[in-house]
Structure formats: structure tokens, C-alpha cells
Amino acid sequence: MKKAVSLLLAALMLLSLVACGNGGSDNKNDTKTDPAMYEVTEPVTIEFWHNYTNQVRADFLQTAANEFNASQDKITVDVKYIGDYPVIAEQVAGAVSAGTGLPAMSTINVPRVLNFAASDIVEPLDGYLAASDSADGFYAELQNSLADKNGTIYGIPFGISAGCCIYNKTVLDQLGMPFPETWDEFKVWCKNVHEATGKVAFGFAYDFNYMNNFFINVTGIDPLGDGTVSQLDDEHVISFLKDMRELVQAGYCSYIGASVNKASDDQATAFALGELIAFTDTSSNVVKAISSSDFEVGTAVGITGTDKAPITTSSGAALVIYADNDQNTKNAAFQFAMYLTSKEKTADWAVNTCMFPVREGCDLTAMFEKYPGSEGVFAHGDSIVGKNKSSAMQPAMEIIVGVVGEYVKGDLSEDQFPAKWEAAKKEVDTLLADAS
């Protein structure tokens, strides 16, 4: 039985977990590369749990499993929709507690991977990857996003999305005001676009993922620092927040969403109606934006305030293999994971789902033809990096964006903000310290 299962049963119900320990599995850094250790030696049927309600995505997985099953005679993959990420986490916790019923592999959201690893729920994959002749070409930063602080990899990137900017290219072309690349350009652009159209130029999202990207790109600073102490009091961070407040208070920009992580539908509707010229969202909604609009759509990774190109932090799903299963089952799961993430399949997955391909050098011509404008994001898979590795990343960022929302929308005065921000920093630093 893995440690602290009773605590895990409760913790797994949260969207982001605080790890209950430092782990302790003897094989966390096992990188043995003897291929014979990872062979499927006898016929086995494995369950693959996923979270996709979208029929296109679910059908893709079933078709891929059918093709994989027909391609060899030892592994049969049984694909099962279980529920969203919290439901999968709850079902996994129950199976671990009962000592039976674990799938061989599942999708799980990226922030949970290291929480699962810290509780010894999922298999360390270094040895599998080193021994495999099918594991080359993953974007290095995508793999790194699924590695713990010691560099041990616990997940395989798969259903990856990331923050991006989506804009009305038709309007901007008519105005002769291309989407900006730098923060200084952005501030001027927002004013000019608003004055020329009478519309809100840009929507910031009340969402921890997308605001995290803006913090990092504009300030050059991860607001959570090294994962043990935040950098919320840095002068660049404060300057960025003041700029945002000025843009929103002037009416050039908006801060969309009634509460944390509730912005997406409101943004998409306003954009499709032409009431919002540009906004930040997840890359997995690029298809929705293109399909719902009667104008040409453009995309960009982000806006930089430094001399570095913008990056975007990974979200979405990874594939994890569960540690309590027998070795033959785990080996079979890994083989199917390599099939699902092969160059050919990951390119097909991108075309069908508008999620990032996870291996370098994929041919995305079909995707760009099907969804014109998507190349501004999806041609830049090398711009995706992992989020802060603190297991308290999500709840910490949600505290931050909550206060940011109050400030930029004017619910907090300039006089009230310093004390509220200092209190938020203390709360965030406590979370980070407890998770270290």
C-alpha cells in the first residue's frame, strides 16, 4: 500500500494537490536500459482511462486503440471514459486504497502528475524511455514539465494545451495595426485599437494559467520564484500590475470573468460577436475561435517585455502509468503510450483536436490548411515550458490572480492594494513552504 493513502483520498479531489511527502520509492531514479526489462512477454489486456467528453477526441482514442490492437498480438487496449480529471483522480485513489481496480494507464492533468509521483502512485519512466527505440524527439521542455526536482520523469506529454493570444486579424489588417510583439508596443496598440474601433482591444483572463504566462513574459520573472518563496514584491511585477490597471481602467482592456478560471466562455462569446478584438485563452480553444467567427482569426504565443521570445506554460493532459500493476502490464501501457505519441499520431491528434504535437518535426500542413491562423501558435511547440514545479502552484496562482482582478478592475484602491498584495504574498509563501 502506498503511503498516506487516506490523506490522498481527500487531496485528490482538489484541482491542485499539495504533496504529502517527498516520496520514497526505491526505484525513483532507476534508469536501467536493458530492453528485455520492458518487453511484453505474455498476452495482456490493459485499461486506458481518459477524460475526453469531446466526441472527436474520444473517437480518435478508440480508433488509435483499435489500430494498435490490430498491429500486434500481445496487447489489447480497452479504452474507457471515466470522467474529468478530479473523477479520474478519485477513482485512482479508491483503487489504490482497495488494492485493486487500477488502470494500466490514464490521462491526468499536468499539475497532478508530480503530486501522484510524490505519493508513489505513478511509475518513474526514465528506464522505459532510455531503453526504448521509440522515445526520441519529444520536446525537451514538455518532458521536463513532467519531471520532478531531481529530473525523474513521471509522465508522457499527450493532450497538451498552452496559453496563447487570439485576435481578429480582419479588423487589425483593415486598421493597419498588426498584433504587437512587445509589452511597450502592446500598451500603445491597445489605446489605438480602442480609439479606432470603440471596442475593447484586449481581454485579460481571470485564469491562473494565462495570467501566469503574462507575468513570466512581461516581467521575465516567475511570480512563484523558485517554488519556495514568491517574487510578488519585485518591482517589475508591481510595474506590470500598474500597467494592467491603467489599461483596464481606461477601457482599452478588460479583465474577463466573474471569478477565478471562469473567463473562457465570456471571452469566446465577446470575440465571436466582434465586441473584443483580442484575448488570451488556451490553445485548445483556437479551433472554437476560428470556427465560431465570420472573420479571419490570427494567433500568437504571447507578448514579451524582455529581450526574450515569449514562452507559454504547458497545461492539459499527460499519460501516466500506474506503479502498482505488474511489470508486464506496465510494459504494455508504455508501448501503447509510444504508439499514441508517435510523430504520425501526434500530428493527426493535433489536426483533429487542436492540441500541440508533442514531438519535434511533425508535419502540420494539414492542420494549418484546416484552421488558417492556428500556425501563429502551433508552429511554436518549442516555446512551451513547464510550470513552476511547486505542488502548490495552482492554488498559489489562484490567490494571486484573485487579488490582481480586484486591483485592475478597481475594486481595490491604490491605497488598499499594497496591504492586500502583501497579505497575498504571505499566504502564497506559506503554501509554497508547506509544499516544499
Short mmCIF file of N, CA and C in Angstrom, two decimals, residues 10-170:
data_model
loop_
_atom_site.label_atom_id
_atom_site.label_comp_id
_atom_site.label_asym_id
_atom_site.label_seq_id
_atom_site.Cartn_x
_atom_site.Cartn_y
_atom_site.Cartn_z
N ALA A 10 -8.59 12.37 0.10
CA ALA A 10 -9.18 13.71 0.20
C ALA A 10 -8.48 14.68 -0.73
N ALA A 11 -7.15 14.59 -0.76
CA ALA A 11 -6.39 15.59 -1.53
C ALA A 11 -6.63 15.49 -3.02
N LEU A 12 -6.86 14.28 -3.53
CA LEU A 12 -7.04 14.10 -4.96
C LEU A 12 -8.31 14.74 -5.48
N MET A 13 -9.21 15.12 -4.59
CA MET A 13 -10.43 15.78 -5.02
C MET A 13 -10.18 17.23 -5.40
N LEU A 14 -9.03 17.77 -5.02
CA LEU A 14 -8.70 19.15 -5.34
C LEU A 14 -8.08 19.23 -6.71
N LEU A 15 -8.27 20.34 -7.38
CA LEU A 15 -7.70 20.51 -8.71
C LEU A 15 -6.18 20.54 -8.69
N SER A 16 -5.63 21.06 -7.63
CA SER A 16 -4.19 21.01 -7.46
C SER A 16 -3.88 20.52 -6.06
N LEU A 17 -2.96 19.61 -5.95
CA LEU A 17 -2.70 18.96 -4.68
C LEU A 17 -1.41 19.46 -4.06
N VAL A 18 -1.36 19.45 -2.75
CA VAL A 18 -0.10 19.69 -2.06
C VAL A 18 0.48 18.33 -1.70
N ALA A 19 1.68 18.05 -2.15
CA ALA A 19 2.24 16.72 -1.98
C ALA A 19 2.33 16.35 -0.51
N CYS A 20 2.05 15.08 -0.22
CA CYS A 20 2.01 14.66 1.19
C CYS A 20 3.35 14.13 1.66
N GLY A 21 4.38 14.29 0.85
CA GLY A 21 5.70 13.85 1.30
C GLY A 21 6.70 13.98 0.19
N ASN A 22 7.89 13.52 0.41
CA ASN A 22 8.94 13.61 -0.59
C ASN A 22 9.08 12.34 -1.40
N GLY A 23 8.12 11.43 -1.24
CA GLY A 23 8.23 10.17 -1.95
C GLY A 23 9.15 9.25 -1.19
N GLY A 24 9.42 8.10 -1.77
CA GLY A 24 10.32 7.19 -1.06
C GLY A 24 10.51 5.91 -1.82
N SER A 25 10.02 5.87 -3.05
CA SER A 25 10.15 4.66 -3.84
C SER A 25 11.62 4.40 -4.14
N ASP A 26 12.03 3.16 -3.99
CA ASP A 26 13.44 2.82 -4.22
C ASP A 26 13.83 2.96 -5.68
N ASN A 27 12.82 2.94 -6.58
CA ASN A 27 13.17 2.93 -8.00
C ASN A 27 12.95 4.28 -8.65
N LYS A 28 12.89 5.39 -7.88
CA LYS A 28 12.61 6.68 -8.49
C LYS A 28 13.67 7.09 -9.50
N ASN A 29 14.90 6.72 -9.30
CA ASN A 29 15.95 7.13 -10.22
C ASN A 29 16.53 5.92 -10.96
N ASP A 30 15.71 4.90 -11.10
CA ASP A 30 16.14 3.70 -11.81
C ASP A 30 16.15 3.99 -13.31
N THR A 31 17.31 4.02 -13.90
CA THR A 31 17.41 4.29 -15.33
C THR A 31 18.06 3.12 -16.06
N LYS A 32 17.81 1.91 -15.57
CA LYS A 32 18.34 0.74 -16.25
C LYS A 32 17.79 0.69 -17.67
N THR A 33 18.63 0.33 -18.60
CA THR A 33 18.25 0.44 -20.00
C THR A 33 18.21 -0.90 -20.72
N ASP A 34 18.24 -2.01 -20.00
CA ASP A 34 18.15 -3.32 -20.64
C ASP A 34 16.77 -3.44 -21.26
N PRO A 35 16.66 -3.46 -22.60
CA PRO A 35 15.35 -3.52 -23.24
C PRO A 35 14.52 -4.71 -22.80
N ALA A 36 15.17 -5.81 -22.41
CA ALA A 36 14.43 -7.01 -22.02
C ALA A 36 13.54 -6.76 -20.80
N MET A 37 13.93 -5.79 -19.95
CA MET A 37 13.13 -5.48 -18.76
C MET A 37 11.77 -4.92 -19.11
N TYR A 38 11.66 -4.36 -20.33
CA TYR A 38 10.46 -3.62 -20.69
C TYR A 38 9.69 -4.28 -21.84
N GLU A 39 10.00 -5.54 -22.08
CA GLU A 39 9.28 -6.28 -23.11
C GLU A 39 7.96 -6.81 -22.57
N VAL A 40 6.97 -6.92 -23.43
CA VAL A 40 5.70 -7.59 -23.09
C VAL A 40 5.90 -9.07 -23.39
N THR A 41 5.90 -9.87 -22.36
CA THR A 41 6.29 -11.27 -22.50
C THR A 41 5.12 -12.22 -22.64
N GLU A 42 3.91 -11.77 -22.30
CA GLU A 42 2.73 -12.62 -22.43
C GLU A 42 1.52 -11.77 -22.74
N PRO A 43 0.51 -12.34 -23.38
CA PRO A 43 -0.68 -11.56 -23.76
C PRO A 43 -1.32 -10.90 -22.54
N VAL A 44 -1.79 -9.67 -22.75
CA VAL A 44 -2.38 -8.91 -21.65
C VAL A 44 -3.40 -7.92 -22.19
N THR A 45 -4.49 -7.75 -21.46
CA THR A 45 -5.47 -6.72 -21.76
C THR A 45 -5.31 -5.60 -20.74
N ILE A 46 -5.17 -4.38 -21.22
CA ILE A 46 -4.95 -3.25 -20.32
C ILE A 46 -6.07 -2.23 -20.48
N GLU A 47 -6.41 -1.58 -19.37
CA GLU A 47 -7.38 -0.49 -19.42
C GLU A 47 -6.67 0.85 -19.54
N PHE A 48 -7.20 1.67 -20.44
CA PHE A 48 -6.72 3.04 -20.59
C PHE A 48 -7.88 3.98 -20.29
N TRP A 49 -7.77 4.73 -19.19
CA TRP A 49 -8.81 5.67 -18.78
C TRP A 49 -8.51 7.05 -19.36
N HIS A 50 -9.57 7.72 -19.83
CA HIS A 50 -9.37 9.08 -20.33
C HIS A 50 -10.50 9.98 -19.87
N ASN A 51 -10.33 11.27 -20.12
CA ASN A 51 -11.25 12.30 -19.61
C ASN A 51 -12.00 13.04 -20.70
N TYR A 52 -11.91 12.59 -21.96
CA TYR A 52 -12.40 13.40 -23.08
C TYR A 52 -13.87 13.15 -23.38
N THR A 53 -14.70 14.18 -23.11
CA THR A 53 -16.12 14.12 -23.48
C THR A 53 -16.32 14.53 -24.93
N ASN A 54 -15.41 15.34 -25.46
CA ASN A 54 -15.48 15.74 -26.85
C ASN A 54 -15.45 14.50 -27.74
N GLN A 55 -16.47 14.35 -28.59
CA GLN A 55 -16.61 13.10 -29.34
C GLN A 55 -15.47 12.88 -30.32
N VAL A 56 -14.96 13.95 -30.91
CA VAL A 56 -13.85 13.81 -31.85
C VAL A 56 -12.62 13.23 -31.14
N ARG A 57 -12.36 13.73 -29.94
CA ARG A 57 -11.20 13.25 -29.19
C ARG A 57 -11.39 11.82 -28.72
N ALA A 58 -12.59 11.52 -28.23
CA ALA A 58 -12.88 10.16 -27.77
C ALA A 58 -12.79 9.17 -28.93
N ASP A 59 -13.33 9.55 -30.08
CA ASP A 59 -13.28 8.67 -31.25
C ASP A 59 -11.84 8.46 -31.72
N PHE A 60 -11.04 9.51 -31.64
CA PHE A 60 -9.65 9.38 -32.04
C PHE A 60 -8.95 8.33 -31.18
N LEU A 61 -9.16 8.38 -29.88
CA LEU A 61 -8.51 7.43 -28.97
C LEU A 61 -8.98 6.01 -29.25
N GLN A 62 -10.27 5.84 -29.48
CA GLN A 62 -10.78 4.50 -29.75
C GLN A 62 -10.23 3.95 -31.06
N THR A 63 -10.18 4.79 -32.07
CA THR A 63 -9.63 4.35 -33.36
C THR A 63 -8.15 4.00 -33.23
N ALA A 64 -7.42 4.82 -32.50
CA ALA A 64 -5.99 4.54 -32.29
C ALA A 64 -5.80 3.22 -31.56
N ALA A 65 -6.63 2.96 -30.55
CA ALA A 65 -6.53 1.69 -29.82
C ALA A 65 -6.86 0.52 -30.73
N ASN A 66 -7.88 0.66 -31.56
CA ASN A 66 -8.25 -0.42 -32.49
C ASN A 66 -7.09 -0.72 -33.44
N GLU A 67 -6.47 0.34 -33.95
CA GLU A 67 -5.34 0.15 -34.87
C GLU A 67 -4.16 -0.49 -34.16
N PHE A 68 -3.89 -0.05 -32.94
CA PHE A 68 -2.79 -0.62 -32.17
C PHE A 68 -3.06 -2.09 -31.87
N ASN A 69 -4.28 -2.40 -31.47
CA ASN A 69 -4.62 -3.79 -31.16
C ASN A 69 -4.42 -4.70 -32.38
N ALA A 70 -4.75 -4.17 -33.55
CA ALA A 70 -4.63 -4.97 -34.78
C ALA A 70 -3.20 -5.08 -35.26
N SER A 71 -2.31 -4.21 -34.75
CA SER A 71 -0.94 -4.18 -35.25
C SER A 71 -0.03 -5.23 -34.62
N GLN A 72 -0.49 -5.87 -33.53
CA GLN A 72 0.33 -6.86 -32.83
C GLN A 72 -0.62 -7.81 -32.09
N ASP A 73 -0.07 -8.87 -31.52
CA ASP A 73 -0.95 -9.92 -30.99
C ASP A 73 -0.79 -10.17 -29.48
N LYS A 74 -0.11 -9.27 -28.77
CA LYS A 74 0.09 -9.50 -27.34
C LYS A 74 -0.70 -8.54 -26.45
N ILE A 75 -0.98 -7.34 -26.96
CA ILE A 75 -1.61 -6.31 -26.12
C ILE A 75 -2.98 -5.95 -26.68
N THR A 76 -3.97 -5.97 -25.81
CA THR A 76 -5.30 -5.48 -26.16
C THR A 76 -5.61 -4.29 -25.26
N VAL A 77 -5.87 -3.14 -25.86
CA VAL A 77 -6.16 -1.92 -25.11
C VAL A 77 -7.67 -1.72 -25.04
N ASP A 78 -8.18 -1.59 -23.83
CA ASP A 78 -9.60 -1.32 -23.58
C ASP A 78 -9.72 0.14 -23.16
N VAL A 79 -10.28 0.97 -24.03
CA VAL A 79 -10.38 2.41 -23.78
C VAL A 79 -11.67 2.70 -23.02
N LYS A 80 -11.56 3.47 -21.93
CA LYS A 80 -12.73 3.79 -21.12
C LYS A 80 -12.74 5.27 -20.74
N TYR A 81 -13.88 5.91 -21.02
CA TYR A 81 -14.08 7.26 -20.49
C TYR A 81 -14.53 7.12 -19.04
N ILE A 82 -13.84 7.82 -18.13
CA ILE A 82 -14.14 7.71 -16.71
C ILE A 82 -14.80 8.97 -16.17
N GLY A 83 -14.37 10.12 -16.63
CA GLY A 83 -14.86 11.40 -16.14
C GLY A 83 -13.76 12.42 -16.27
N ASP A 84 -13.98 13.61 -15.71
CA ASP A 84 -12.96 14.63 -15.81
C ASP A 84 -11.81 14.32 -14.86
N TYR A 85 -10.82 15.22 -14.84
CA TYR A 85 -9.61 14.94 -14.06
C TYR A 85 -9.88 14.64 -12.59
N PRO A 86 -10.74 15.41 -11.90
CA PRO A 86 -11.00 15.07 -10.49
C PRO A 86 -11.64 13.70 -10.32
N VAL A 87 -12.48 13.30 -11.27
CA VAL A 87 -13.11 11.98 -11.17
C VAL A 87 -12.08 10.88 -11.36
N ILE A 88 -11.21 11.05 -12.35
CA ILE A 88 -10.14 10.06 -12.54
C ILE A 88 -9.28 9.97 -11.28
N ALA A 89 -8.93 11.12 -10.72
CA ALA A 89 -8.10 11.14 -9.51
C ALA A 89 -8.80 10.42 -8.36
N GLU A 90 -10.10 10.65 -8.21
CA GLU A 90 -10.85 9.99 -7.14
C GLU A 90 -10.90 8.49 -7.36
N GLN A 91 -11.13 8.07 -8.61
CA GLN A 91 -11.20 6.64 -8.90
C GLN A 91 -9.84 5.97 -8.68
N VAL A 92 -8.78 6.66 -9.06
CA VAL A 92 -7.43 6.12 -8.84
C VAL A 92 -7.16 5.97 -7.34
N ALA A 93 -7.52 7.00 -6.57
CA ALA A 93 -7.30 6.94 -5.13
C ALA A 93 -8.05 5.77 -4.51
N GLY A 94 -9.28 5.56 -4.97
CA GLY A 94 -10.06 4.44 -4.45
C GLY A 94 -9.44 3.10 -4.81
N ALA A 95 -8.93 2.98 -6.03
CA ALA A 95 -8.31 1.72 -6.46
C ALA A 95 -7.02 1.45 -5.68
N VAL A 96 -6.24 2.52 -5.44
CA VAL A 96 -5.02 2.35 -4.65
C VAL A 96 -5.37 1.91 -3.24
N SER A 97 -6.39 2.51 -2.66
CA SER A 97 -6.80 2.16 -1.31
C SER A 97 -7.29 0.73 -1.23
N ALA A 98 -8.06 0.30 -2.25
CA ALA A 98 -8.62 -1.05 -2.26
C ALA A 98 -7.59 -2.10 -2.66
N GLY A 99 -6.53 -1.67 -3.31
CA GLY A 99 -5.52 -2.62 -3.78
C GLY A 99 -5.94 -3.36 -5.03
N THR A 100 -6.95 -2.85 -5.74
CA THR A 100 -7.41 -3.49 -6.96
C THR A 100 -8.15 -2.46 -7.81
N GLY A 101 -8.21 -2.71 -9.12
CA GLY A 101 -9.01 -1.86 -9.99
C GLY A 101 -8.27 -0.74 -10.68
N LEU A 102 -6.94 -0.67 -10.53
CA LEU A 102 -6.19 0.38 -11.21
C LEU A 102 -6.16 0.13 -12.72
N PRO A 103 -6.27 1.18 -13.50
CA PRO A 103 -6.00 1.01 -14.93
C PRO A 103 -4.50 0.83 -15.14
N ALA A 104 -4.12 0.42 -16.33
CA ALA A 104 -2.70 0.39 -16.65
C ALA A 104 -2.17 1.80 -16.86
N MET A 105 -3.01 2.65 -17.47
CA MET A 105 -2.58 3.99 -17.84
C MET A 105 -3.81 4.89 -17.89
N SER A 106 -3.60 6.18 -17.67
CA SER A 106 -4.70 7.13 -17.84
C SER A 106 -4.14 8.48 -18.29
N THR A 107 -5.04 9.32 -18.75
CA THR A 107 -4.71 10.73 -18.86
C THR A 107 -4.91 11.36 -17.49
N ILE A 108 -4.14 12.38 -17.20
CA ILE A 108 -4.34 13.17 -15.99
C ILE A 108 -3.76 14.56 -16.27
N ASN A 109 -4.31 15.58 -15.64
CA ASN A 109 -3.82 16.92 -15.93
C ASN A 109 -2.40 17.11 -15.41
N VAL A 110 -1.65 17.92 -16.15
CA VAL A 110 -0.21 18.06 -15.91
C VAL A 110 0.13 18.39 -14.45
N PRO A 111 -0.57 19.35 -13.78
CA PRO A 111 -0.18 19.63 -12.40
C PRO A 111 -0.29 18.44 -11.45
N ARG A 112 -1.17 17.48 -11.76
CA ARG A 112 -1.34 16.34 -10.86
C ARG A 112 -0.22 15.30 -10.98
N VAL A 113 0.50 15.31 -12.10
CA VAL A 113 1.46 14.25 -12.34
C VAL A 113 2.48 14.16 -11.19
N LEU A 114 3.05 15.29 -10.82
CA LEU A 114 4.07 15.27 -9.77
C LEU A 114 3.46 15.03 -8.39
N ASN A 115 2.18 15.38 -8.21
CA ASN A 115 1.51 15.06 -6.96
C ASN A 115 1.32 13.55 -6.84
N PHE A 116 0.92 12.92 -7.94
CA PHE A 116 0.83 11.46 -7.97
C PHE A 116 2.19 10.84 -7.70
N ALA A 117 3.24 11.42 -8.33
CA ALA A 117 4.59 10.89 -8.16
C ALA A 117 5.03 10.98 -6.71
N ALA A 118 4.72 12.10 -6.06
CA ALA A 118 5.14 12.30 -4.67
C ALA A 118 4.49 11.30 -3.74
N SER A 119 3.37 10.72 -4.14
CA SER A 119 2.70 9.70 -3.35
C SER A 119 2.94 8.30 -3.89
N ASP A 120 3.91 8.17 -4.80
CA ASP A 120 4.31 6.87 -5.35
C ASP A 120 3.17 6.16 -6.09
N ILE A 121 2.27 6.91 -6.67
CA ILE A 121 1.13 6.34 -7.38
C ILE A 121 1.50 5.94 -8.80
N VAL A 122 2.38 6.73 -9.45
CA VAL A 122 2.70 6.50 -10.85
C VAL A 122 4.15 6.07 -11.00
N GLU A 123 4.40 5.40 -12.09
CA GLU A 123 5.69 4.78 -12.37
C GLU A 123 6.71 5.81 -12.87
N PRO A 124 7.94 5.81 -12.32
CA PRO A 124 9.01 6.61 -12.93
C PRO A 124 9.38 6.01 -14.28
N LEU A 125 9.60 6.84 -15.27
CA LEU A 125 9.69 6.35 -16.65
C LEU A 125 11.07 6.46 -17.27
N ASP A 126 12.06 6.90 -16.52
CA ASP A 126 13.38 7.09 -17.10
C ASP A 126 13.92 5.82 -17.75
N GLY A 127 13.78 4.70 -17.06
CA GLY A 127 14.30 3.45 -17.61
C GLY A 127 13.59 3.05 -18.89
N TYR A 128 12.27 3.18 -18.90
CA TYR A 128 11.48 2.84 -20.10
C TYR A 128 11.93 3.69 -21.28
N LEU A 129 12.05 5.00 -21.04
CA LEU A 129 12.41 5.92 -22.12
C LEU A 129 13.82 5.65 -22.64
N ALA A 130 14.74 5.36 -21.72
CA ALA A 130 16.13 5.12 -22.13
C ALA A 130 16.27 3.83 -22.92
N ALA A 131 15.44 2.84 -22.60
CA ALA A 131 15.55 1.54 -23.26
C ALA A 131 14.80 1.47 -24.59
N SER A 132 13.88 2.43 -24.80
CA SER A 132 13.02 2.36 -25.98
C SER A 132 13.67 2.98 -27.20
N ASP A 133 13.41 2.37 -28.36
CA ASP A 133 13.87 2.97 -29.62
C ASP A 133 12.75 3.81 -30.25
N SER A 134 11.66 4.04 -29.48
CA SER A 134 10.53 4.83 -29.99
C SER A 134 10.31 6.09 -29.19
N ALA A 135 11.27 6.45 -28.34
CA ALA A 135 11.05 7.55 -27.38
C ALA A 135 11.82 8.81 -27.73
N ASP A 136 12.35 8.90 -28.95
CA ASP A 136 13.13 10.08 -29.32
C ASP A 136 12.21 11.19 -29.84
N GLY A 137 12.71 12.43 -29.74
CA GLY A 137 12.04 13.53 -30.42
C GLY A 137 11.00 14.28 -29.63
N PHE A 138 10.73 13.91 -28.38
CA PHE A 138 9.82 14.71 -27.57
C PHE A 138 10.44 16.09 -27.34
N TYR A 139 9.60 17.11 -27.36
CA TYR A 139 10.10 18.43 -26.98
C TYR A 139 10.67 18.35 -25.56
N ALA A 140 11.90 18.80 -25.42
CA ALA A 140 12.60 18.62 -24.14
C ALA A 140 11.87 19.29 -22.99
N GLU A 141 11.33 20.49 -23.22
CA GLU A 141 10.66 21.20 -22.15
C GLU A 141 9.33 20.54 -21.77
N LEU A 142 8.69 19.87 -22.73
CA LEU A 142 7.47 19.14 -22.39
C LEU A 142 7.79 17.97 -21.47
N GLN A 143 8.87 17.27 -21.77
CA GLN A 143 9.28 16.19 -20.88
C GLN A 143 9.70 16.73 -19.51
N ASN A 144 10.42 17.85 -19.53
CA ASN A 144 10.87 18.44 -18.28
C ASN A 144 9.69 18.86 -17.40
N SER A 145 8.59 19.26 -18.02
CA SER A 145 7.42 19.68 -17.24
C SER A 145 6.82 18.52 -16.46
N LEU A 146 7.19 17.30 -16.83
CA LEU A 146 6.67 16.10 -16.16
C LEU A 146 7.74 15.40 -15.34
N ALA A 147 8.81 16.12 -15.06
CA ALA A 147 9.89 15.59 -14.23
C ALA A 147 9.90 16.30 -12.88
N ASP A 148 10.29 15.57 -11.85
CA ASP A 148 10.36 16.18 -10.52
C ASP A 148 11.65 16.99 -10.39
N LYS A 149 11.88 17.51 -9.20
CA LYS A 149 13.04 18.38 -8.99
C LYS A 149 14.36 17.64 -9.17
N ASN A 150 14.32 16.31 -9.09
CA ASN A 150 15.53 15.51 -9.28
C ASN A 150 15.72 15.11 -10.73
N GLY A 151 14.76 15.48 -11.59
CA GLY A 151 14.87 15.17 -13.01
C GLY A 151 14.23 13.85 -13.41
N THR A 152 13.60 13.14 -12.49
CA THR A 152 12.94 11.88 -12.81
C THR A 152 11.62 12.16 -13.50
N ILE A 153 11.40 11.50 -14.64
CA ILE A 153 10.21 11.73 -15.47
C ILE A 153 9.10 10.77 -15.05
N TYR A 154 7.89 11.32 -14.88
CA TYR A 154 6.75 10.51 -14.42
C TYR A 154 5.57 10.52 -15.37
N GLY A 155 5.66 11.23 -16.46
CA GLY A 155 4.54 11.28 -17.39
C GLY A 155 5.03 11.45 -18.81
N ILE A 156 4.13 11.17 -19.75
CA ILE A 156 4.42 11.32 -21.16
C ILE A 156 3.48 12.39 -21.72
N PRO A 157 4.01 13.47 -22.29
CA PRO A 157 3.13 14.54 -22.79
C PRO A 157 2.20 14.00 -23.87
N PHE A 158 0.94 14.46 -23.82
CA PHE A 158 -0.03 13.95 -24.79
C PHE A 158 -1.06 15.01 -25.17
N GLY A 159 -2.02 15.27 -24.31
CA GLY A 159 -3.10 16.22 -24.62
C GLY A 159 -2.71 17.62 -24.20
N ILE A 160 -1.62 18.14 -24.78
CA ILE A 160 -1.02 19.38 -24.29
C ILE A 160 -1.69 20.60 -24.91
N SER A 161 -2.11 21.49 -24.05
CA SER A 161 -2.56 22.81 -24.46
C SER A 161 -1.67 23.83 -23.75
N ALA A 162 -1.82 25.08 -24.12
CA ALA A 162 -1.00 26.13 -23.50
C ALA A 162 -1.66 27.47 -23.76
N GLY A 163 -1.34 28.44 -22.93
CA GLY A 163 -1.89 29.77 -23.12
C GLY A 163 -1.41 30.39 -24.41
N CYS A 164 -2.25 31.26 -24.99
CA CYS A 164 -1.89 31.94 -26.22
C CYS A 164 -2.73 33.20 -26.35
N CYS A 165 -2.49 33.97 -27.40
CA CYS A 165 -3.30 35.13 -27.73
C CYS A 165 -4.04 34.87 -29.04
N ILE A 166 -5.30 35.24 -29.07
CA ILE A 166 -6.15 35.05 -30.24
C ILE A 166 -6.69 36.42 -30.63
N TYR A 167 -6.64 36.76 -31.93
CA TYR A 167 -7.03 38.11 -32.32
C TYR A 167 -7.81 38.12 -33.64
N ASN A 168 -8.55 39.21 -33.82
CA ASN A 168 -9.35 39.43 -35.03
C ASN A 168 -8.43 40.01 -36.10
N LYS A 169 -7.93 39.15 -36.95
CA LYS A 169 -6.96 39.57 -37.95
C LYS A 169 -7.61 40.48 -39.00
N THR A 170 -8.87 40.22 -39.32
CA THR A 170 -9.56 41.04 -40.32
C THR A 170 -9.59 42.50 -39.91
#
